[in-house]
Amino acid sequence: MTTLERDYRALQQAHNQLAGRLQSVERRLDALMAAQAETRSDLPSNAHSVHHVIAREYDALVEQKVQGLSRAAAHQQPRDAPGAVPRMLWHMGQICSVLFGPDEPDGKAILSVLGRSRLDPLAPQAGRLSDSAFDLRQRSAQTGLPAHWDFELVPGEHLDQEWQEPWPSCDSELPGQFVIAPAYLVADQVFSRQRVCTGLSIPG
């Protein structure tokens, strides 16, 4: 292992610890806000407050853990051909479809969409990611409000800015190709917008 790799891993660990502490503080703050909301009729319900927390944790899960696993998987494969859809973004979309699709999240299914075996070094990371997604889905269902992760997309059409947005590295002027991360909708309200890979060609 090189010095640069050790420094990167140490920095990544410190970042993860800081993100964990931030989430803990946000949860305590949201609990206080929810308690206050219960005493006032002009504020959103406690259930809505919980969904705001879930949406933020979902965004963090995608941006940190899903992207991290996708980057690790893509790093171990040949470089993308010029003009091709970045392999990391494609992996992210496949992982999110396992985590937030119709079936319960499963670490083995994540490895399968990445083309990895159950004994792959990425298996523990995939298992932890699956557990985190399962926790979010359980907490969402327990609120009693209708909520779901929405993958609906018509490839080749431009995005609806009300509930869709391009992934940061994608061009907002180009049509959508595939969903990277689904939207999180609660009682038809957008709590987290759908993140989409845009481009001119549709992956085969």
PDB file of C-alpha atoms in Angstrom:
ATOM      1  CA  MET A   1       0.000   0.000   0.000  1.00  0.00           C
ATOM      2  CA  THR A   2       1.409   3.406  -0.981  1.00  0.00           C
ATOM      3  CA  THR A   3       1.587   6.457   1.256  1.00  0.00           C
ATOM      4  CA  LEU A   4      -1.057   8.137  -0.908  1.00  0.00           C
ATOM      5  CA  GLU A   5      -3.421   5.195  -0.453  1.00  0.00           C
ATOM      6  CA  ARG A   6      -2.920   5.219   3.322  1.00  0.00           C
ATOM      7  CA  ASP A   7      -3.559   8.966   3.444  1.00  0.00           C
ATOM      8  CA  TYR A   8      -6.690   8.545   1.335  1.00  0.00           C
ATOM      9  CA  ARG A   9      -8.075   5.804   3.579  1.00  0.00           C
ATOM     10  CA  ALA A  10      -7.331   7.823   6.715  1.00  0.00           C
ATOM     11  CA  LEU A  11      -9.074  10.848   5.210  1.00  0.00           C
ATOM     12  CA  GLN A  12     -12.049   8.735   4.139  1.00  0.00           C
ATOM     13  CA  GLN A  13     -12.363   7.271   7.650  1.00  0.00           C
ATOM     14  CA  ALA A  14     -12.254  10.733   9.219  1.00  0.00           C
ATOM     15  CA  HIS A  15     -14.906  11.929   6.769  1.00  0.00           C
ATOM     16  CA  ASN A  16     -17.171   8.989   7.574  1.00  0.00           C
ATOM     17  CA  GLN A  17     -16.824   9.623  11.311  1.00  0.00           C
ATOM     18  CA  LEU A  18     -17.668  13.297  10.858  1.00  0.00           C
ATOM     19  CA  ALA A  19     -20.670  12.424   8.690  1.00  0.00           C
ATOM     20  CA  GLY A  20     -21.889  10.015  11.368  1.00  0.00           C
ATOM     21  CA  ARG A  21     -21.640  12.638  14.089  1.00  0.00           C
ATOM     22  CA  LEU A  22     -23.444  15.154  11.883  1.00  0.00           C
ATOM     23  CA  GLN A  23     -26.289  12.698  11.270  1.00  0.00           C
ATOM     24  CA  SER A  24     -26.584  12.117  15.017  1.00  0.00           C
ATOM     25  CA  VAL A  25     -26.863  15.853  15.665  1.00  0.00           C
ATOM     26  CA  GLU A  26     -29.418  16.229  12.869  1.00  0.00           C
ATOM     27  CA  ARG A  27     -31.531  13.417  14.318  1.00  0.00           C
ATOM     28  CA  ARG A  28     -31.581  15.060  17.749  1.00  0.00           C
ATOM     29  CA  LEU A  29     -32.491  18.409  16.211  1.00  0.00           C
ATOM     30  CA  ASP A  30     -35.259  16.868  14.138  1.00  0.00           C
ATOM     31  CA  ALA A  31     -36.632  15.084  17.200  1.00  0.00           C
ATOM     32  CA  LEU A  32     -36.839  18.420  19.010  1.00  0.00           C
ATOM     33  CA  MET A  33     -38.539  20.046  16.011  1.00  0.00           C
ATOM     34  CA  ALA A  34     -40.968  17.140  15.722  1.00  0.00           C
ATOM     35  CA  ALA A  35     -41.907  17.439  19.394  1.00  0.00           C
ATOM     36  CA  GLN A  36     -42.561  21.142  18.888  1.00  0.00           C
ATOM     37  CA  ALA A  37     -44.622  20.437  15.768  1.00  0.00           C
ATOM     38  CA  GLU A  38     -46.922  18.119  17.676  1.00  0.00           C
ATOM     39  CA  THR A  39     -48.090  21.022  19.865  1.00  0.00           C
ATOM     40  CA  ARG A  40     -48.908  23.368  16.967  1.00  0.00           C
ATOM     41  CA  SER A  41     -51.552  22.948  14.296  1.00  0.00           C
ATOM     42  CA  ASP A  42     -49.805  25.310  11.846  1.00  0.00           C
ATOM     43  CA  LEU A  43     -46.678  23.139  11.514  1.00  0.00           C
ATOM     44  CA  PRO A  44     -46.148  19.861   9.607  1.00  0.00           C
ATOM     45  CA  SER A  45     -46.921  16.654  11.463  1.00  0.00           C
ATOM     46  CA  ASN A  46     -44.358  14.587  13.309  1.00  0.00           C
ATOM     47  CA  ALA A  47     -44.577  11.992  10.516  1.00  0.00           C
ATOM     48  CA  HIS A  48     -43.580  14.625   7.955  1.00  0.00           C
ATOM     49  CA  SER A  49     -40.615  15.592  10.117  1.00  0.00           C
ATOM     50  CA  VAL A  50     -39.482  11.979  10.213  1.00  0.00           C
ATOM     51  CA  HIS A  51     -39.655  11.803   6.419  1.00  0.00           C
ATOM     52  CA  HIS A  52     -37.449  14.888   6.138  1.00  0.00           C
ATOM     53  CA  VAL A  53     -34.866  13.068   8.270  1.00  0.00           C
ATOM     54  CA  ILE A  54     -35.188   9.936   6.129  1.00  0.00           C
ATOM     55  CA  ALA A  55     -34.783  11.984   2.945  1.00  0.00           C
ATOM     56  CA  ARG A  56     -31.570  13.570   4.206  1.00  0.00           C
ATOM     57  CA  GLU A  57     -30.172  10.215   5.284  1.00  0.00           C
ATOM     58  CA  TYR A  58     -31.193   8.740   1.930  1.00  0.00           C
ATOM     59  CA  ASP A  59     -29.340  11.515   0.075  1.00  0.00           C
ATOM     60  CA  ALA A  60     -26.255  10.908   2.211  1.00  0.00           C
ATOM     61  CA  LEU A  61     -26.493   7.156   1.600  1.00  0.00           C
ATOM     62  CA  VAL A  62     -26.502   7.686  -2.168  1.00  0.00           C
ATOM     63  CA  GLU A  63     -23.818  10.367  -2.242  1.00  0.00           C
ATOM     64  CA  GLN A  64     -21.443   8.618   0.139  1.00  0.00           C
ATOM     65  CA  LYS A  65     -22.027   4.875   0.462  1.00  0.00           C
ATOM     66  CA  VAL A  66     -23.597   3.983  -2.892  1.00  0.00           C
ATOM     67  CA  GLN A  67     -21.159   6.182  -4.762  1.00  0.00           C
ATOM     68  CA  GLY A  68     -18.250   4.818  -2.708  1.00  0.00           C
ATOM     69  CA  LEU A  69     -19.101   1.192  -3.479  1.00  0.00           C
ATOM     70  CA  SER A  70     -19.713   2.017  -7.151  1.00  0.00           C
ATOM     71  CA  ARG A  71     -16.380   3.807  -7.426  1.00  0.00           C
ATOM     72  CA  ALA A  72     -14.561   0.879  -5.798  1.00  0.00           C
ATOM     73  CA  ALA A  73     -16.206  -1.576  -8.199  1.00  0.00           C
ATOM     74  CA  ALA A  74     -15.523   0.565 -11.262  1.00  0.00           C
ATOM     75  CA  HIS A  75     -11.907   1.167 -10.196  1.00  0.00           C
ATOM     76  CA  GLN A  76     -11.197  -2.556 -10.464  1.00  0.00           C
ATOM     77  CA  GLN A  77     -12.503  -2.755 -14.046  1.00  0.00           C
ATOM     78  CA  PRO A  78     -11.089  -1.523 -17.378  1.00  0.00           C
ATOM     79  CA  ARG A  79     -11.393   2.180 -18.105  1.00  0.00           C
ATOM     80  CA  ASP A  80     -14.528   3.426 -19.835  1.00  0.00           C
ATOM     81  CA  ALA A  81     -14.372   3.776 -23.582  1.00  0.00           C
ATOM     82  CA  PRO A  82     -14.428   7.371 -24.870  1.00  0.00           C
ATOM     83  CA  GLY A  83     -18.010   8.646 -25.006  1.00  0.00           C
ATOM     84  CA  ALA A  84     -19.384   5.738 -22.966  1.00  0.00           C
ATOM     85  CA  VAL A  85     -21.629   6.145 -19.934  1.00  0.00           C
ATOM     86  CA  PRO A  86     -19.323   6.306 -16.875  1.00  0.00           C
ATOM     87  CA  ARG A  87     -19.266   2.843 -15.350  1.00  0.00           C
ATOM     88  CA  MET A  88     -19.558   4.278 -11.824  1.00  0.00           C
ATOM     89  CA  LEU A  89     -22.870   6.008 -12.624  1.00  0.00           C
ATOM     90  CA  TRP A  90     -24.255   2.853 -14.209  1.00  0.00           C
ATOM     91  CA  HIS A  91     -23.243   0.860 -11.128  1.00  0.00           C
ATOM     92  CA  MET A  92     -24.943   3.424  -8.877  1.00  0.00           C
ATOM     93  CA  GLY A  93     -28.204   3.052 -10.760  1.00  0.00           C
ATOM     94  CA  GLN A  94     -28.032  -0.738 -10.559  1.00  0.00           C
ATOM     95  CA  ILE A  95     -27.279  -0.669  -6.823  1.00  0.00           C
ATOM     96  CA  CYS A  96     -30.127   1.770  -6.094  1.00  0.00           C
ATOM     97  CA  SER A  97     -32.524  -0.455  -8.022  1.00  0.00           C
ATOM     98  CA  VAL A  98     -31.621  -3.267  -5.608  1.00  0.00           C
ATOM     99  CA  LEU A  99     -31.810  -1.078  -2.502  1.00  0.00           C
ATOM    100  CA  PHE A 100     -35.045   0.803  -3.246  1.00  0.00           C
ATOM    101  CA  GLY A 101     -36.830  -1.279  -5.886  1.00  0.00           C
ATOM    102  CA  PRO A 102     -39.809  -3.618  -5.340  1.00  0.00           C
ATOM    103  CA  ASP A 103     -37.812  -6.310  -3.513  1.00  0.00           C
ATOM    104  CA  GLU A 104     -36.165  -6.054  -0.119  1.00  0.00           C
ATOM    105  CA  PRO A 105     -32.538  -4.864  -0.310  1.00  0.00           C
ATOM    106  CA  ASP A 106     -30.029  -7.682  -0.379  1.00  0.00           C
ATOM    107  CA  GLY A 107     -26.244  -7.562  -0.263  1.00  0.00           C
ATOM    108  CA  LYS A 108     -25.900 -10.624  -2.483  1.00  0.00           C
ATOM    109  CA  ALA A 109     -28.104  -8.983  -5.125  1.00  0.00           C
ATOM    110  CA  ILE A 110     -25.849  -5.911  -5.027  1.00  0.00           C
ATOM    111  CA  LEU A 111     -22.807  -8.084  -5.708  1.00  0.00           C
ATOM    112  CA  SER A 112     -24.715  -9.776  -8.521  1.00  0.00           C
ATOM    113  CA  VAL A 113     -25.469  -6.533 -10.384  1.00  0.00           C
ATOM    114  CA  LEU A 114     -21.792  -5.592  -9.970  1.00  0.00           C
ATOM    115  CA  GLY A 115     -20.751  -8.941 -11.431  1.00  0.00           C
ATOM    116  CA  ARG A 116     -19.045  -9.984  -8.183  1.00  0.00           C
ATOM    117  CA  SER A 117     -19.074 -13.217  -6.201  1.00  0.00           C
ATOM    118  CA  ARG A 118     -20.218 -13.616  -2.596  1.00  0.00           C
ATOM    119  CA  LEU A 119     -16.572 -13.913  -1.537  1.00  0.00           C
ATOM    120  CA  ASP A 120     -15.547 -10.644  -3.169  1.00  0.00           C
ATOM    121  CA  PRO A 121     -13.721  -8.141  -0.900  1.00  0.00           C
ATOM    122  CA  LEU A 122     -16.600  -5.707  -1.507  1.00  0.00           C
ATOM    123  CA  ALA A 123     -19.124  -8.122   0.062  1.00  0.00           C
ATOM    124  CA  PRO A 124     -19.034  -6.615   3.596  1.00  0.00           C
ATOM    125  CA  GLN A 125     -19.544  -3.136   2.180  1.00  0.00           C
ATOM    126  CA  ALA A 126     -22.490  -4.353   0.105  1.00  0.00           C
ATOM    127  CA  GLY A 127     -24.020  -5.996   3.186  1.00  0.00           C
ATOM    128  CA  ARG A 128     -23.761  -2.828   5.280  1.00  0.00           C
ATOM    129  CA  LEU A 129     -25.289  -0.800   2.473  1.00  0.00           C
ATOM    130  CA  SER A 130     -28.193  -3.217   2.227  1.00  0.00           C
ATOM    131  CA  ASP A 131     -28.785  -2.993   5.985  1.00  0.00           C
ATOM    132  CA  SER A 132     -28.824   0.820   5.863  1.00  0.00           C
ATOM    133  CA  ALA A 133     -31.370   0.859   3.035  1.00  0.00           C
ATOM    134  CA  PHE A 134     -33.556  -1.677   4.840  1.00  0.00           C
ATOM    135  CA  ASP A 135     -33.535   0.555   7.940  1.00  0.00           C
ATOM    136  CA  LEU A 136     -34.635   3.590   5.903  1.00  0.00           C
ATOM    137  CA  ARG A 137     -37.442   1.641   4.253  1.00  0.00           C
ATOM    138  CA  GLN A 138     -38.668   0.278   7.574  1.00  0.00           C
ATOM    139  CA  ARG A 139     -38.693   3.703   9.228  1.00  0.00           C
ATOM    140  CA  SER A 140     -40.491   5.183   6.230  1.00  0.00           C
ATOM    141  CA  ALA A 141     -43.229   2.535   6.360  1.00  0.00           C
ATOM    142  CA  GLN A 142     -43.695   2.964  10.104  1.00  0.00           C
ATOM    143  CA  THR A 143     -44.764   6.621   9.795  1.00  0.00           C
ATOM    144  CA  GLY A 144     -48.133   5.683   8.322  1.00  0.00           C
ATOM    145  CA  LEU A 145     -47.819   8.166   5.449  1.00  0.00           C
ATOM    146  CA  PRO A 146     -47.762   6.781   1.886  1.00  0.00           C
ATOM    147  CA  ALA A 147     -44.174   7.007   0.648  1.00  0.00           C
ATOM    148  CA  HIS A 148     -42.125   5.366  -2.075  1.00  0.00           C
ATOM    149  CA  TRP A 149     -38.927   5.619  -4.095  1.00  0.00           C
ATOM    150  CA  ASP A 150     -39.840   6.503  -7.674  1.00  0.00           C
ATOM    151  CA  PHE A 151     -37.767   5.196 -10.613  1.00  0.00           C
ATOM    152  CA  GLU A 152     -40.140   6.350 -13.361  1.00  0.00           C
ATOM    153  CA  LEU A 153     -38.228   7.789 -16.318  1.00  0.00           C
ATOM    154  CA  VAL A 154     -38.805   7.941 -20.057  1.00  0.00           C
ATOM    155  CA  PRO A 155     -35.343   7.654 -21.657  1.00  0.00           C
ATOM    156  CA  GLY A 156     -34.720  10.372 -24.218  1.00  0.00           C
ATOM    157  CA  GLU A 157     -37.032  12.932 -22.629  1.00  0.00           C
ATOM    158  CA  HIS A 158     -35.865  16.064 -20.848  1.00  0.00           C
ATOM    159  CA  LEU A 159     -36.085  16.163 -17.073  1.00  0.00           C
ATOM    160  CA  ASP A 160     -38.958  17.582 -15.064  1.00  0.00           C
ATOM    161  CA  GLN A 161     -37.279  20.113 -12.782  1.00  0.00           C
ATOM    162  CA  GLU A 162     -39.997  19.749 -10.147  1.00  0.00           C
ATOM    163  CA  TRP A 163     -38.901  16.259  -9.197  1.00  0.00           C
ATOM    164  CA  GLN A 164     -35.857  15.322 -11.281  1.00  0.00           C
ATOM    165  CA  GLU A 165     -32.320  16.651 -11.551  1.00  0.00           C
ATOM    166  CA  PRO A 166     -29.182  15.588 -13.411  1.00  0.00           C
ATOM    167  CA  TRP A 167     -26.331  13.987 -11.524  1.00  0.00           C
ATOM    168  CA  PRO A 168     -23.759  16.762 -10.840  1.00  0.00           C
ATOM    169  CA  SER A 169     -21.376  15.517 -13.540  1.00  0.00           C
ATOM    170  CA  CYS A 170     -24.169  15.395 -16.169  1.00  0.00           C
ATOM    171  CA  ASP A 171     -25.415  18.102 -18.530  1.00  0.00           C
ATOM    172  CA  SER A 172     -28.834  19.464 -17.488  1.00  0.00           C
ATOM    173  CA  GLU A 173     -29.599  20.408 -21.110  1.00  0.00           C
ATOM    174  CA  LEU A 174     -29.421  16.811 -22.344  1.00  0.00           C
ATOM    175  CA  PRO A 175     -32.244  14.232 -22.097  1.00  0.00           C
ATOM    176  CA  GLY A 176     -32.342  11.556 -19.411  1.00  0.00           C
ATOM    177  CA  GLN A 177     -30.722   8.185 -20.054  1.00  0.00           C
ATOM    178  CA  PHE A 178     -31.309   6.223 -16.849  1.00  0.00           C
ATOM    179  CA  VAL A 179     -32.066   6.738 -13.159  1.00  0.00           C
ATOM    180  CA  ILE A 180     -29.057   6.846 -10.863  1.00  0.00           C
ATOM    181  CA  ALA A 181     -31.050   7.386  -7.653  1.00  0.00           C
ATOM    182  CA  PRO A 182     -34.868   7.336  -7.418  1.00  0.00           C
ATOM    183  CA  ALA A 183     -36.947  10.219  -6.114  1.00  0.00           C
ATOM    184  CA  TYR A 184     -38.299   9.921  -2.578  1.00  0.00           C
ATOM    185  CA  LEU A 185     -41.986  10.883  -2.613  1.00  0.00           C
ATOM    186  CA  VAL A 186     -44.242  11.174   0.432  1.00  0.00           C
ATOM    187  CA  ALA A 187     -47.975  11.644  -0.138  1.00  0.00           C
ATOM    188  CA  ASP A 188     -47.161  13.026  -3.611  1.00  0.00           C
ATOM    189  CA  GLN A 189     -44.699  15.541  -2.165  1.00  0.00           C
ATOM    190  CA  VAL A 190     -41.084  15.497  -3.330  1.00  0.00           C
ATOM    191  CA  PHE A 191     -38.756  14.996  -0.367  1.00  0.00           C
ATOM    192  CA  SER A 192     -35.754  14.073  -2.521  1.00  0.00           C
ATOM    193  CA  ARG A 193     -35.533  14.587  -6.257  1.00  0.00           C
ATOM    194  CA  GLN A 194     -34.650  11.827  -8.682  1.00  0.00           C
ATOM    195  CA  ARG A 195     -31.010  11.915  -9.805  1.00  0.00           C
ATOM    196  CA  VAL A 196     -30.591  11.057 -13.486  1.00  0.00           C
ATOM    197  CA  CYS A 197     -27.743  10.340 -15.895  1.00  0.00           C
ATOM    198  CA  THR A 198     -28.259  12.487 -18.982  1.00  0.00           C
ATOM    199  CA  GLY A 199     -26.764  12.146 -22.453  1.00  0.00           C
ATOM    200  CA  LEU A 200     -27.444  11.611 -26.108  1.00  0.00           C
ATOM    201  CA  SER A 201     -27.193   7.809 -26.273  1.00  0.00           C
ATOM    202  CA  ILE A 202     -29.164   5.252 -24.309  1.00  0.00           C
ATOM    203  CA  PRO A 203     -27.173   2.344 -22.821  1.00  0.00           C
ATOM    204  CA  GLY A 204     -27.917  -0.984 -24.451  1.00  0.00           C
TER     205      GLY A 204
END
